[in-house]
Amino acid sequence: MPGSAFFLVVFITMIYPLAVWLGQGRIEPRFLAGLLVIAGLTRVHMLKISQVGHWWLGGTLLLFILAVWSNVLLPLKLYPVLVNAALLSVFAYSLISPPSMIERFARIHEPNLPARAINYTRRVTQVWCIFFAANGAIALVTAVWASSATWTLYNGLIAYVMMGLLFAGEYVVRWHFKRQLNG
């Protein structure tokens, strides 16, 4: 994926909750649903592993149709749940059908990974699966039972901060692991 396309996906994904929150009460949900299609379509090519891209597109279109048909915000608020479910699916599938997702990323920089590193990448993939499951559950709770402001705060900021903290923490652990591995 070219760098500009990646940054477009990240930008649209990050502003989506804010755009939904700012649009509520000003723009009918059926018209805000266009944002959902844009957000969903920017990710499809990233999720081609094991047919997830097709399910992703189907889920996005289902949420779009529900938002247009019902003209309520709930289907639009369920988009972060779909994001986490898709990522959980891809990462979990890679545990069943190796190499694990993190091993695939690691092999980009180090094609010849030792067995200990493969075990480490498998464990990190499991941690990300737990993160996506928990994050998706919280996204669901905020969509269904929380205020729109809480949903926006969690899905537009807190979830990304938590993801960044997990990534940074794993980076530190990986750095120590590599030092230990290399003596």
Short mmCIF file of N, CA and C in Angstrom, two decimals:
data_model
loop_
_atom_site.label_atom_id
_atom_site.label_comp_id
_atom_site.label_asym_id
_atom_site.label_seq_id
_atom_site.Cartn_x
_atom_site.Cartn_y
_atom_site.Cartn_z
N MET A 1 0.86 -1.17 0.00
CA MET A 1 0.00 0.00 0.00
C MET A 1 0.90 1.23 0.00
N PRO A 2 0.71 2.14 -0.96
CA PRO A 2 1.50 3.36 -0.98
C PRO A 2 1.26 4.18 0.29
N GLY A 3 2.28 4.94 0.68
CA GLY A 3 2.21 5.72 1.91
C GLY A 3 1.04 6.67 1.97
N SER A 4 0.74 7.34 0.86
CA SER A 4 -0.36 8.31 0.86
C SER A 4 -1.71 7.62 1.08
N ALA A 5 -1.89 6.44 0.53
CA ALA A 5 -3.14 5.70 0.73
C ALA A 5 -3.28 5.27 2.19
N PHE A 6 -2.18 4.84 2.79
CA PHE A 6 -2.20 4.45 4.20
C PHE A 6 -2.60 5.64 5.07
N PHE A 7 -2.00 6.79 4.82
CA PHE A 7 -2.32 7.97 5.63
C PHE A 7 -3.77 8.42 5.42
N LEU A 8 -4.31 8.22 4.22
CA LEU A 8 -5.71 8.54 3.95
C LEU A 8 -6.62 7.64 4.79
N VAL A 9 -6.31 6.35 4.85
CA VAL A 9 -7.09 5.41 5.65
C VAL A 9 -7.04 5.82 7.12
N VAL A 10 -5.85 6.12 7.62
CA VAL A 10 -5.70 6.52 9.02
C VAL A 10 -6.46 7.81 9.29
N PHE A 11 -6.34 8.78 8.40
CA PHE A 11 -7.02 10.07 8.58
C PHE A 11 -8.53 9.90 8.62
N ILE A 12 -9.07 9.19 7.65
CA ILE A 12 -10.53 8.99 7.59
C ILE A 12 -11.02 8.20 8.80
N THR A 13 -10.28 7.18 9.19
CA THR A 13 -10.68 6.38 10.34
C THR A 13 -10.68 7.21 11.62
N MET A 14 -9.70 8.08 11.76
CA MET A 14 -9.60 8.88 12.98
C MET A 14 -10.63 10.00 13.03
N ILE A 15 -10.96 10.60 11.88
CA ILE A 15 -11.92 11.70 11.94
C ILE A 15 -13.37 11.22 11.87
N TYR A 16 -13.58 9.96 11.52
CA TYR A 16 -14.94 9.44 11.39
C TYR A 16 -15.79 9.69 12.63
N PRO A 17 -15.34 9.30 13.85
CA PRO A 17 -16.18 9.54 15.03
C PRO A 17 -16.48 11.03 15.25
N LEU A 18 -15.49 11.86 15.02
CA LEU A 18 -15.70 13.31 15.19
C LEU A 18 -16.70 13.83 14.17
N ALA A 19 -16.60 13.38 12.95
CA ALA A 19 -17.52 13.82 11.90
C ALA A 19 -18.95 13.39 12.21
N VAL A 20 -19.13 12.17 12.71
CA VAL A 20 -20.47 11.69 13.09
C VAL A 20 -21.00 12.53 14.24
N TRP A 21 -20.16 12.79 15.23
CA TRP A 21 -20.59 13.58 16.39
C TRP A 21 -20.96 15.00 15.99
N LEU A 22 -20.12 15.63 15.17
CA LEU A 22 -20.40 17.01 14.75
C LEU A 22 -21.62 17.08 13.83
N GLY A 23 -21.84 16.02 13.06
CA GLY A 23 -22.97 16.01 12.13
C GLY A 23 -24.31 15.73 12.77
N GLN A 24 -24.31 15.07 13.93
CA GLN A 24 -25.59 14.71 14.55
C GLN A 24 -26.39 15.97 14.91
N GLY A 25 -27.65 15.93 14.61
CA GLY A 25 -28.53 17.06 14.87
C GLY A 25 -28.45 18.11 13.78
N ARG A 26 -27.45 18.06 12.94
CA ARG A 26 -27.30 19.02 11.84
C ARG A 26 -27.55 18.36 10.49
N ILE A 27 -27.12 17.10 10.40
CA ILE A 27 -27.23 16.35 9.15
C ILE A 27 -27.94 15.04 9.48
N GLU A 28 -28.90 14.66 8.68
CA GLU A 28 -29.61 13.40 8.92
C GLU A 28 -28.63 12.23 8.83
N PRO A 29 -28.82 11.23 9.70
CA PRO A 29 -27.93 10.06 9.68
C PRO A 29 -27.84 9.41 8.30
N ARG A 30 -28.94 9.41 7.55
CA ARG A 30 -28.89 8.77 6.23
C ARG A 30 -27.90 9.47 5.31
N PHE A 31 -27.67 10.76 5.51
CA PHE A 31 -26.69 11.47 4.70
C PHE A 31 -25.28 11.31 5.27
N LEU A 32 -25.18 11.22 6.60
CA LEU A 32 -23.88 10.93 7.23
C LEU A 32 -23.37 9.55 6.84
N ALA A 33 -24.27 8.68 6.42
CA ALA A 33 -23.89 7.32 6.04
C ALA A 33 -22.90 7.32 4.88
N GLY A 34 -22.87 8.38 4.11
CA GLY A 34 -21.87 8.49 3.05
C GLY A 34 -20.45 8.43 3.60
N LEU A 35 -20.25 8.98 4.80
CA LEU A 35 -18.94 8.90 5.46
C LEU A 35 -18.58 7.45 5.74
N LEU A 36 -19.58 6.67 6.11
CA LEU A 36 -19.37 5.25 6.40
C LEU A 36 -18.85 4.52 5.17
N VAL A 37 -19.46 4.79 4.03
CA VAL A 37 -19.03 4.14 2.79
C VAL A 37 -17.60 4.55 2.45
N ILE A 38 -17.30 5.84 2.59
CA ILE A 38 -15.94 6.31 2.30
C ILE A 38 -14.94 5.63 3.24
N ALA A 39 -15.26 5.61 4.54
CA ALA A 39 -14.37 4.99 5.51
C ALA A 39 -14.19 3.50 5.22
N GLY A 40 -15.27 2.82 4.90
CA GLY A 40 -15.20 1.39 4.62
C GLY A 40 -14.42 1.07 3.36
N LEU A 41 -14.67 1.82 2.30
CA LEU A 41 -14.00 1.55 1.03
C LEU A 41 -12.50 1.81 1.09
N THR A 42 -12.08 2.76 1.93
CA THR A 42 -10.64 3.02 2.01
C THR A 42 -9.89 1.86 2.65
N ARG A 43 -10.58 1.00 3.38
CA ARG A 43 -9.92 -0.12 4.07
C ARG A 43 -10.01 -1.45 3.33
N VAL A 44 -10.89 -1.59 2.39
CA VAL A 44 -11.13 -2.90 1.77
C VAL A 44 -9.85 -3.53 1.23
N HIS A 45 -9.04 -2.77 0.53
CA HIS A 45 -7.84 -3.36 -0.07
C HIS A 45 -6.81 -3.78 0.97
N MET A 46 -6.93 -3.28 2.21
CA MET A 46 -6.02 -3.67 3.28
C MET A 46 -6.39 -5.03 3.86
N LEU A 47 -7.61 -5.47 3.68
CA LEU A 47 -8.11 -6.65 4.37
C LEU A 47 -8.43 -7.81 3.43
N LYS A 48 -7.56 -8.06 2.47
CA LYS A 48 -7.81 -9.13 1.51
C LYS A 48 -7.47 -10.51 2.05
N ILE A 49 -6.83 -10.57 3.20
CA ILE A 49 -6.41 -11.85 3.77
C ILE A 49 -7.63 -12.68 4.13
N SER A 50 -7.69 -13.88 3.66
CA SER A 50 -8.72 -14.87 3.96
C SER A 50 -10.15 -14.34 3.80
N GLN A 51 -10.38 -13.64 2.73
CA GLN A 51 -11.73 -13.18 2.38
C GLN A 51 -12.31 -12.14 3.35
N VAL A 52 -11.50 -11.64 4.28
CA VAL A 52 -12.01 -10.65 5.23
C VAL A 52 -12.45 -9.40 4.51
N GLY A 53 -11.77 -9.05 3.43
CA GLY A 53 -12.14 -7.86 2.66
C GLY A 53 -13.58 -7.91 2.17
N HIS A 54 -14.02 -9.09 1.75
CA HIS A 54 -15.41 -9.24 1.27
C HIS A 54 -16.39 -9.09 2.44
N TRP A 55 -16.07 -9.70 3.57
CA TRP A 55 -16.93 -9.57 4.75
C TRP A 55 -16.94 -8.13 5.24
N TRP A 56 -15.76 -7.50 5.17
CA TRP A 56 -15.63 -6.10 5.57
C TRP A 56 -16.56 -5.22 4.74
N LEU A 57 -16.48 -5.38 3.44
CA LEU A 57 -17.31 -4.59 2.55
C LEU A 57 -18.79 -4.88 2.80
N GLY A 58 -19.13 -6.16 2.99
CA GLY A 58 -20.52 -6.52 3.28
C GLY A 58 -21.01 -5.90 4.58
N GLY A 59 -20.17 -5.93 5.63
CA GLY A 59 -20.54 -5.32 6.91
C GLY A 59 -20.72 -3.82 6.79
N THR A 60 -19.81 -3.18 6.07
CA THR A 60 -19.90 -1.73 5.87
C THR A 60 -21.17 -1.38 5.11
N LEU A 61 -21.45 -2.13 4.05
CA LEU A 61 -22.67 -1.86 3.27
C LEU A 61 -23.93 -2.13 4.09
N LEU A 62 -23.92 -3.15 4.93
CA LEU A 62 -25.06 -3.42 5.79
C LEU A 62 -25.30 -2.25 6.75
N LEU A 63 -24.24 -1.76 7.38
CA LEU A 63 -24.39 -0.60 8.26
C LEU A 63 -24.89 0.62 7.49
N PHE A 64 -24.39 0.81 6.28
CA PHE A 64 -24.83 1.91 5.43
C PHE A 64 -26.33 1.80 5.14
N ILE A 65 -26.77 0.61 4.73
CA ILE A 65 -28.19 0.40 4.39
C ILE A 65 -29.06 0.62 5.63
N LEU A 66 -28.62 0.11 6.78
CA LEU A 66 -29.40 0.30 8.01
C LEU A 66 -29.49 1.78 8.38
N ALA A 67 -28.40 2.52 8.20
CA ALA A 67 -28.41 3.96 8.52
C ALA A 67 -29.33 4.72 7.57
N VAL A 68 -29.27 4.39 6.30
CA VAL A 68 -30.13 5.08 5.32
C VAL A 68 -31.59 4.72 5.56
N TRP A 69 -31.86 3.45 5.78
CA TRP A 69 -33.24 2.98 5.96
C TRP A 69 -33.85 3.51 7.25
N SER A 70 -33.12 3.42 8.37
CA SER A 70 -33.68 3.79 9.66
C SER A 70 -33.51 5.26 9.99
N ASN A 71 -32.52 5.90 9.36
CA ASN A 71 -32.20 7.31 9.61
C ASN A 71 -31.88 7.56 11.09
N VAL A 72 -31.18 6.61 11.73
CA VAL A 72 -30.72 6.76 13.11
C VAL A 72 -29.20 6.61 13.13
N LEU A 73 -28.58 7.09 14.21
CA LEU A 73 -27.12 7.09 14.31
C LEU A 73 -26.50 5.74 14.67
N LEU A 74 -27.26 4.85 15.29
CA LEU A 74 -26.67 3.61 15.79
C LEU A 74 -25.85 2.84 14.74
N PRO A 75 -26.36 2.61 13.53
CA PRO A 75 -25.52 1.89 12.57
C PRO A 75 -24.19 2.61 12.29
N LEU A 76 -24.20 3.93 12.31
CA LEU A 76 -22.97 4.67 12.09
C LEU A 76 -22.01 4.51 13.27
N LYS A 77 -22.56 4.40 14.46
CA LYS A 77 -21.74 4.23 15.66
C LYS A 77 -21.16 2.82 15.76
N LEU A 78 -21.72 1.89 15.01
CA LEU A 78 -21.24 0.51 15.05
C LEU A 78 -20.01 0.29 14.16
N TYR A 79 -19.64 1.29 13.39
CA TYR A 79 -18.48 1.14 12.51
C TYR A 79 -17.20 0.77 13.26
N PRO A 80 -16.86 1.42 14.39
CA PRO A 80 -15.65 0.98 15.12
C PRO A 80 -15.72 -0.47 15.59
N VAL A 81 -16.92 -0.96 15.86
CA VAL A 81 -17.08 -2.37 16.22
C VAL A 81 -16.68 -3.23 15.03
N LEU A 82 -17.12 -2.84 13.84
CA LEU A 82 -16.76 -3.56 12.62
C LEU A 82 -15.25 -3.53 12.39
N VAL A 83 -14.62 -2.38 12.60
CA VAL A 83 -13.17 -2.25 12.43
C VAL A 83 -12.45 -3.25 13.33
N ASN A 84 -12.83 -3.26 14.61
CA ASN A 84 -12.18 -4.17 15.56
C ASN A 84 -12.48 -5.63 15.25
N ALA A 85 -13.69 -5.93 14.82
CA ALA A 85 -14.03 -7.31 14.47
C ALA A 85 -13.21 -7.79 13.28
N ALA A 86 -13.04 -6.92 12.29
CA ALA A 86 -12.25 -7.30 11.12
C ALA A 86 -10.79 -7.53 11.48
N LEU A 87 -10.23 -6.62 12.27
CA LEU A 87 -8.83 -6.78 12.68
C LEU A 87 -8.66 -8.01 13.56
N LEU A 88 -9.59 -8.23 14.47
CA LEU A 88 -9.55 -9.43 15.30
C LEU A 88 -9.59 -10.68 14.42
N SER A 89 -10.45 -10.67 13.42
CA SER A 89 -10.57 -11.82 12.52
C SER A 89 -9.26 -12.11 11.79
N VAL A 90 -8.64 -11.06 11.26
CA VAL A 90 -7.39 -11.24 10.52
C VAL A 90 -6.28 -11.75 11.43
N PHE A 91 -6.15 -11.13 12.60
CA PHE A 91 -5.08 -11.55 13.52
C PHE A 91 -5.34 -12.94 14.07
N ALA A 92 -6.58 -13.24 14.45
CA ALA A 92 -6.91 -14.56 14.99
C ALA A 92 -6.74 -15.65 13.92
N TYR A 93 -7.15 -15.37 12.70
CA TYR A 93 -7.00 -16.34 11.63
C TYR A 93 -5.52 -16.67 11.41
N SER A 94 -4.66 -15.66 11.58
CA SER A 94 -3.23 -15.91 11.38
C SER A 94 -2.65 -16.81 12.48
N LEU A 95 -3.32 -16.90 13.61
CA LEU A 95 -2.89 -17.82 14.66
C LEU A 95 -3.26 -19.26 14.30
N ILE A 96 -4.37 -19.40 13.60
CA ILE A 96 -4.84 -20.72 13.19
C ILE A 96 -4.09 -21.19 11.95
N SER A 97 -3.80 -20.25 11.08
CA SER A 97 -3.11 -20.54 9.82
C SER A 97 -1.82 -19.72 9.75
N PRO A 98 -0.75 -20.23 10.38
CA PRO A 98 0.50 -19.47 10.46
C PRO A 98 1.07 -19.15 9.08
N PRO A 99 1.92 -18.15 9.00
CA PRO A 99 2.54 -17.42 10.10
C PRO A 99 1.59 -16.39 10.71
N SER A 100 1.84 -16.08 11.98
CA SER A 100 1.00 -15.10 12.66
C SER A 100 1.19 -13.73 12.01
N MET A 101 0.23 -12.86 12.23
CA MET A 101 0.26 -11.54 11.60
C MET A 101 1.53 -10.77 11.99
N ILE A 102 1.89 -10.80 13.25
CA ILE A 102 3.08 -10.07 13.69
C ILE A 102 4.34 -10.72 13.11
N GLU A 103 4.34 -12.04 12.95
CA GLU A 103 5.48 -12.70 12.30
C GLU A 103 5.60 -12.23 10.86
N ARG A 104 4.47 -12.07 10.18
CA ARG A 104 4.51 -11.57 8.79
C ARG A 104 5.14 -10.18 8.74
N PHE A 105 4.74 -9.32 9.68
CA PHE A 105 5.32 -7.98 9.74
C PHE A 105 6.83 -8.06 10.04
N ALA A 106 7.20 -8.92 10.98
CA ALA A 106 8.60 -9.05 11.38
C ALA A 106 9.46 -9.55 10.22
N ARG A 107 8.92 -10.47 9.43
CA ARG A 107 9.70 -11.04 8.33
C ARG A 107 9.96 -10.04 7.20
N ILE A 108 9.23 -8.95 7.19
CA ILE A 108 9.52 -7.90 6.21
C ILE A 108 10.92 -7.35 6.45
N HIS A 109 11.29 -7.20 7.72
CA HIS A 109 12.60 -6.65 8.07
C HIS A 109 13.64 -7.72 8.36
N GLU A 110 13.20 -8.87 8.84
CA GLU A 110 14.11 -9.97 9.16
C GLU A 110 13.53 -11.28 8.62
N PRO A 111 13.87 -11.64 7.39
CA PRO A 111 13.29 -12.84 6.78
C PRO A 111 13.61 -14.14 7.51
N ASN A 112 14.75 -14.21 8.19
CA ASN A 112 15.17 -15.44 8.88
C ASN A 112 15.01 -15.29 10.38
N LEU A 113 13.82 -15.51 10.86
CA LEU A 113 13.55 -15.39 12.30
C LEU A 113 13.88 -16.68 13.02
N PRO A 114 14.56 -16.59 14.17
CA PRO A 114 14.78 -17.80 14.97
C PRO A 114 13.49 -18.28 15.62
N ALA A 115 13.48 -19.51 16.08
CA ALA A 115 12.27 -20.11 16.67
C ALA A 115 11.75 -19.28 17.85
N ARG A 116 12.64 -18.77 18.69
CA ARG A 116 12.20 -17.96 19.83
C ARG A 116 11.48 -16.70 19.37
N ALA A 117 11.95 -16.13 18.27
CA ALA A 117 11.30 -14.92 17.74
C ALA A 117 9.93 -15.26 17.17
N ILE A 118 9.79 -16.42 16.57
CA ILE A 118 8.49 -16.85 16.04
C ILE A 118 7.50 -17.03 17.19
N ASN A 119 7.97 -17.64 18.28
CA ASN A 119 7.10 -17.77 19.46
C ASN A 119 6.72 -16.41 20.01
N TYR A 120 7.67 -15.48 20.03
CA TYR A 120 7.41 -14.13 20.52
C TYR A 120 6.35 -13.44 19.65
N THR A 121 6.51 -13.53 18.33
CA THR A 121 5.56 -12.86 17.44
C THR A 121 4.17 -13.48 17.57
N ARG A 122 4.11 -14.76 17.83
CA ARG A 122 2.82 -15.42 18.05
C ARG A 122 2.15 -14.86 19.31
N ARG A 123 2.93 -14.71 20.36
CA ARG A 123 2.41 -14.17 21.62
C ARG A 123 1.93 -12.72 21.42
N VAL A 124 2.68 -11.93 20.68
CA VAL A 124 2.28 -10.54 20.43
C VAL A 124 0.99 -10.51 19.61
N THR A 125 0.85 -11.40 18.66
CA THR A 125 -0.40 -11.49 17.88
C THR A 125 -1.56 -11.81 18.80
N GLN A 126 -1.35 -12.69 19.77
CA GLN A 126 -2.40 -13.01 20.75
C GLN A 126 -2.77 -11.78 21.57
N VAL A 127 -1.79 -11.00 21.97
CA VAL A 127 -2.05 -9.78 22.74
C VAL A 127 -2.90 -8.82 21.91
N TRP A 128 -2.56 -8.67 20.63
CA TRP A 128 -3.36 -7.79 19.77
C TRP A 128 -4.79 -8.32 19.60
N CYS A 129 -4.94 -9.63 19.55
CA CYS A 129 -6.29 -10.21 19.48
C CYS A 129 -7.10 -9.82 20.72
N ILE A 130 -6.48 -9.92 21.88
CA ILE A 130 -7.17 -9.53 23.12
C ILE A 130 -7.53 -8.04 23.06
N PHE A 131 -6.59 -7.23 22.58
CA PHE A 131 -6.86 -5.80 22.47
C PHE A 131 -8.05 -5.54 21.55
N PHE A 132 -8.05 -6.14 20.37
CA PHE A 132 -9.15 -5.89 19.42
C PHE A 132 -10.49 -6.38 19.96
N ALA A 133 -10.48 -7.51 20.67
CA ALA A 133 -11.72 -8.01 21.27
C ALA A 133 -12.23 -7.05 22.34
N ALA A 134 -11.35 -6.61 23.23
CA ALA A 134 -11.76 -5.69 24.29
C ALA A 134 -12.17 -4.33 23.72
N ASN A 135 -11.38 -3.83 22.80
CA ASN A 135 -11.68 -2.53 22.20
C ASN A 135 -13.01 -2.58 21.44
N GLY A 136 -13.25 -3.67 20.73
CA GLY A 136 -14.52 -3.82 20.02
C GLY A 136 -15.70 -3.91 20.98
N ALA A 137 -15.51 -4.59 22.10
CA ALA A 137 -16.58 -4.70 23.10
C ALA A 137 -16.89 -3.33 23.70
N ILE A 138 -15.84 -2.56 24.01
CA ILE A 138 -16.07 -1.22 24.55
C ILE A 138 -16.72 -0.33 23.50
N ALA A 139 -16.29 -0.46 22.25
CA ALA A 139 -16.91 0.32 21.17
C ALA A 139 -18.40 -0.02 21.06
N LEU A 140 -18.75 -1.28 21.23
CA LEU A 140 -20.14 -1.70 21.18
C LEU A 140 -20.93 -1.10 22.34
N VAL A 141 -20.37 -1.16 23.54
CA VAL A 141 -21.04 -0.60 24.72
C VAL A 141 -21.26 0.90 24.55
N THR A 142 -20.23 1.60 24.06
CA THR A 142 -20.39 3.05 23.89
C THR A 142 -21.40 3.38 22.79
N ALA A 143 -21.48 2.54 21.77
CA ALA A 143 -22.43 2.78 20.68
C ALA A 143 -23.87 2.59 21.14
N VAL A 144 -24.09 1.57 21.94
CA VAL A 144 -25.46 1.20 22.31
C VAL A 144 -25.95 1.94 23.56
N TRP A 145 -25.08 2.09 24.57
CA TRP A 145 -25.57 2.60 25.85
C TRP A 145 -25.01 3.95 26.28
N ALA A 146 -23.96 4.44 25.66
CA ALA A 146 -23.34 5.69 26.10
C ALA A 146 -23.85 6.88 25.29
N SER A 147 -23.58 8.05 25.78
CA SER A 147 -23.94 9.27 25.05
C SER A 147 -23.08 9.39 23.79
N SER A 148 -23.52 10.21 22.87
CA SER A 148 -22.74 10.42 21.65
C SER A 148 -21.38 11.04 21.97
N ALA A 149 -21.33 11.92 22.98
CA ALA A 149 -20.06 12.53 23.36
C ALA A 149 -19.10 11.47 23.90
N THR A 150 -19.61 10.54 24.71
CA THR A 150 -18.77 9.46 25.24
C THR A 150 -18.30 8.55 24.12
N TRP A 151 -19.22 8.21 23.21
CA TRP A 151 -18.85 7.38 22.06
C TRP A 151 -17.74 8.04 21.26
N THR A 152 -17.87 9.33 21.00
CA THR A 152 -16.87 10.05 20.22
C THR A 152 -15.54 10.12 20.95
N LEU A 153 -15.59 10.42 22.24
CA LEU A 153 -14.36 10.50 23.03
C LEU A 153 -13.63 9.16 23.03
N TYR A 154 -14.37 8.07 23.27
CA TYR A 154 -13.71 6.77 23.31
C TYR A 154 -13.20 6.36 21.92
N ASN A 155 -14.09 6.36 20.94
CA ASN A 155 -13.75 5.84 19.62
C ASN A 155 -12.90 6.78 18.78
N GLY A 156 -12.91 8.06 19.11
CA GLY A 156 -12.12 9.02 18.35
C GLY A 156 -10.82 9.42 19.02
N LEU A 157 -10.64 9.06 20.30
CA LEU A 157 -9.42 9.45 20.99
C LEU A 157 -8.87 8.33 21.89
N ILE A 158 -9.63 7.94 22.88
CA ILE A 158 -9.14 6.99 23.88
C ILE A 158 -8.68 5.68 23.24
N ALA A 159 -9.45 5.15 22.31
CA ALA A 159 -9.06 3.88 21.66
C ALA A 159 -7.73 4.02 20.94
N TYR A 160 -7.48 5.16 20.32
CA TYR A 160 -6.22 5.36 19.61
C TYR A 160 -5.06 5.56 20.58
N VAL A 161 -5.32 6.23 21.70
CA VAL A 161 -4.28 6.38 22.72
C VAL A 161 -3.92 5.01 23.28
N MET A 162 -4.94 4.19 23.57
CA MET A 162 -4.67 2.84 24.08
C MET A 162 -3.90 2.00 23.06
N MET A 163 -4.27 2.12 21.80
CA MET A 163 -3.56 1.39 20.75
C MET A 163 -2.11 1.86 20.67
N GLY A 164 -1.90 3.16 20.75
CA GLY A 164 -0.55 3.70 20.73
C GLY A 164 0.27 3.24 21.92
N LEU A 165 -0.36 3.20 23.10
CA LEU A 165 0.34 2.72 24.30
C LEU A 165 0.71 1.24 24.17
N LEU A 166 -0.20 0.45 23.62
CA LEU A 166 0.11 -0.97 23.41
C LEU A 166 1.26 -1.12 22.42
N PHE A 167 1.21 -0.37 21.35
CA PHE A 167 2.28 -0.44 20.35
C PHE A 167 3.61 0.00 20.96
N ALA A 168 3.60 1.10 21.71
CA ALA A 168 4.83 1.59 22.34
C ALA A 168 5.36 0.59 23.37
N GLY A 169 4.45 0.02 24.16
CA GLY A 169 4.86 -0.98 25.15
C GLY A 169 5.46 -2.20 24.48
N GLU A 170 4.84 -2.65 23.41
CA GLU A 170 5.37 -3.81 22.69
C GLU A 170 6.72 -3.47 22.07
N TYR A 171 6.90 -2.25 21.62
CA TYR A 171 8.17 -1.84 21.03
C TYR A 171 9.29 -1.93 22.06
N VAL A 172 9.01 -1.48 23.28
CA VAL A 172 10.00 -1.55 24.36
C VAL A 172 10.31 -3.01 24.69
N VAL A 173 9.28 -3.83 24.82
CA VAL A 173 9.47 -5.25 25.13
C VAL A 173 10.25 -5.91 23.99
N ARG A 174 9.92 -5.58 22.75
CA ARG A 174 10.62 -6.15 21.60
C ARG A 174 12.09 -5.76 21.60
N TRP A 175 12.37 -4.53 21.93
CA TRP A 175 13.75 -4.05 21.99
C TRP A 175 14.54 -4.87 23.01
N HIS A 176 13.97 -5.08 24.20
CA HIS A 176 14.63 -5.90 25.22
C HIS A 176 14.75 -7.35 24.76
N PHE A 177 13.73 -7.86 24.11
CA PHE A 177 13.75 -9.23 23.61
C PHE A 177 14.88 -9.41 22.59
N LYS A 178 15.00 -8.46 21.66
CA LYS A 178 16.06 -8.54 20.64
C LYS A 178 17.45 -8.48 21.27
N ARG A 179 17.61 -7.62 22.26
CA ARG A 179 18.91 -7.53 22.95
C ARG A 179 19.24 -8.84 23.62
N GLN A 180 18.24 -9.44 24.27
CA GLN A 180 18.44 -10.72 24.94
C GLN A 180 18.72 -11.83 23.93
N LEU A 181 18.01 -11.80 22.81
CA LEU A 181 18.16 -12.81 21.78
C LEU A 181 19.55 -12.74 21.14
N ASN A 182 20.03 -11.53 20.94
CA ASN A 182 21.33 -11.34 20.28
C ASN A 182 22.51 -11.36 21.25
N GLY A 183 22.23 -11.59 22.52
CA GLY A 183 23.30 -11.74 23.52
C GLY A 183 23.68 -10.42 24.06
#
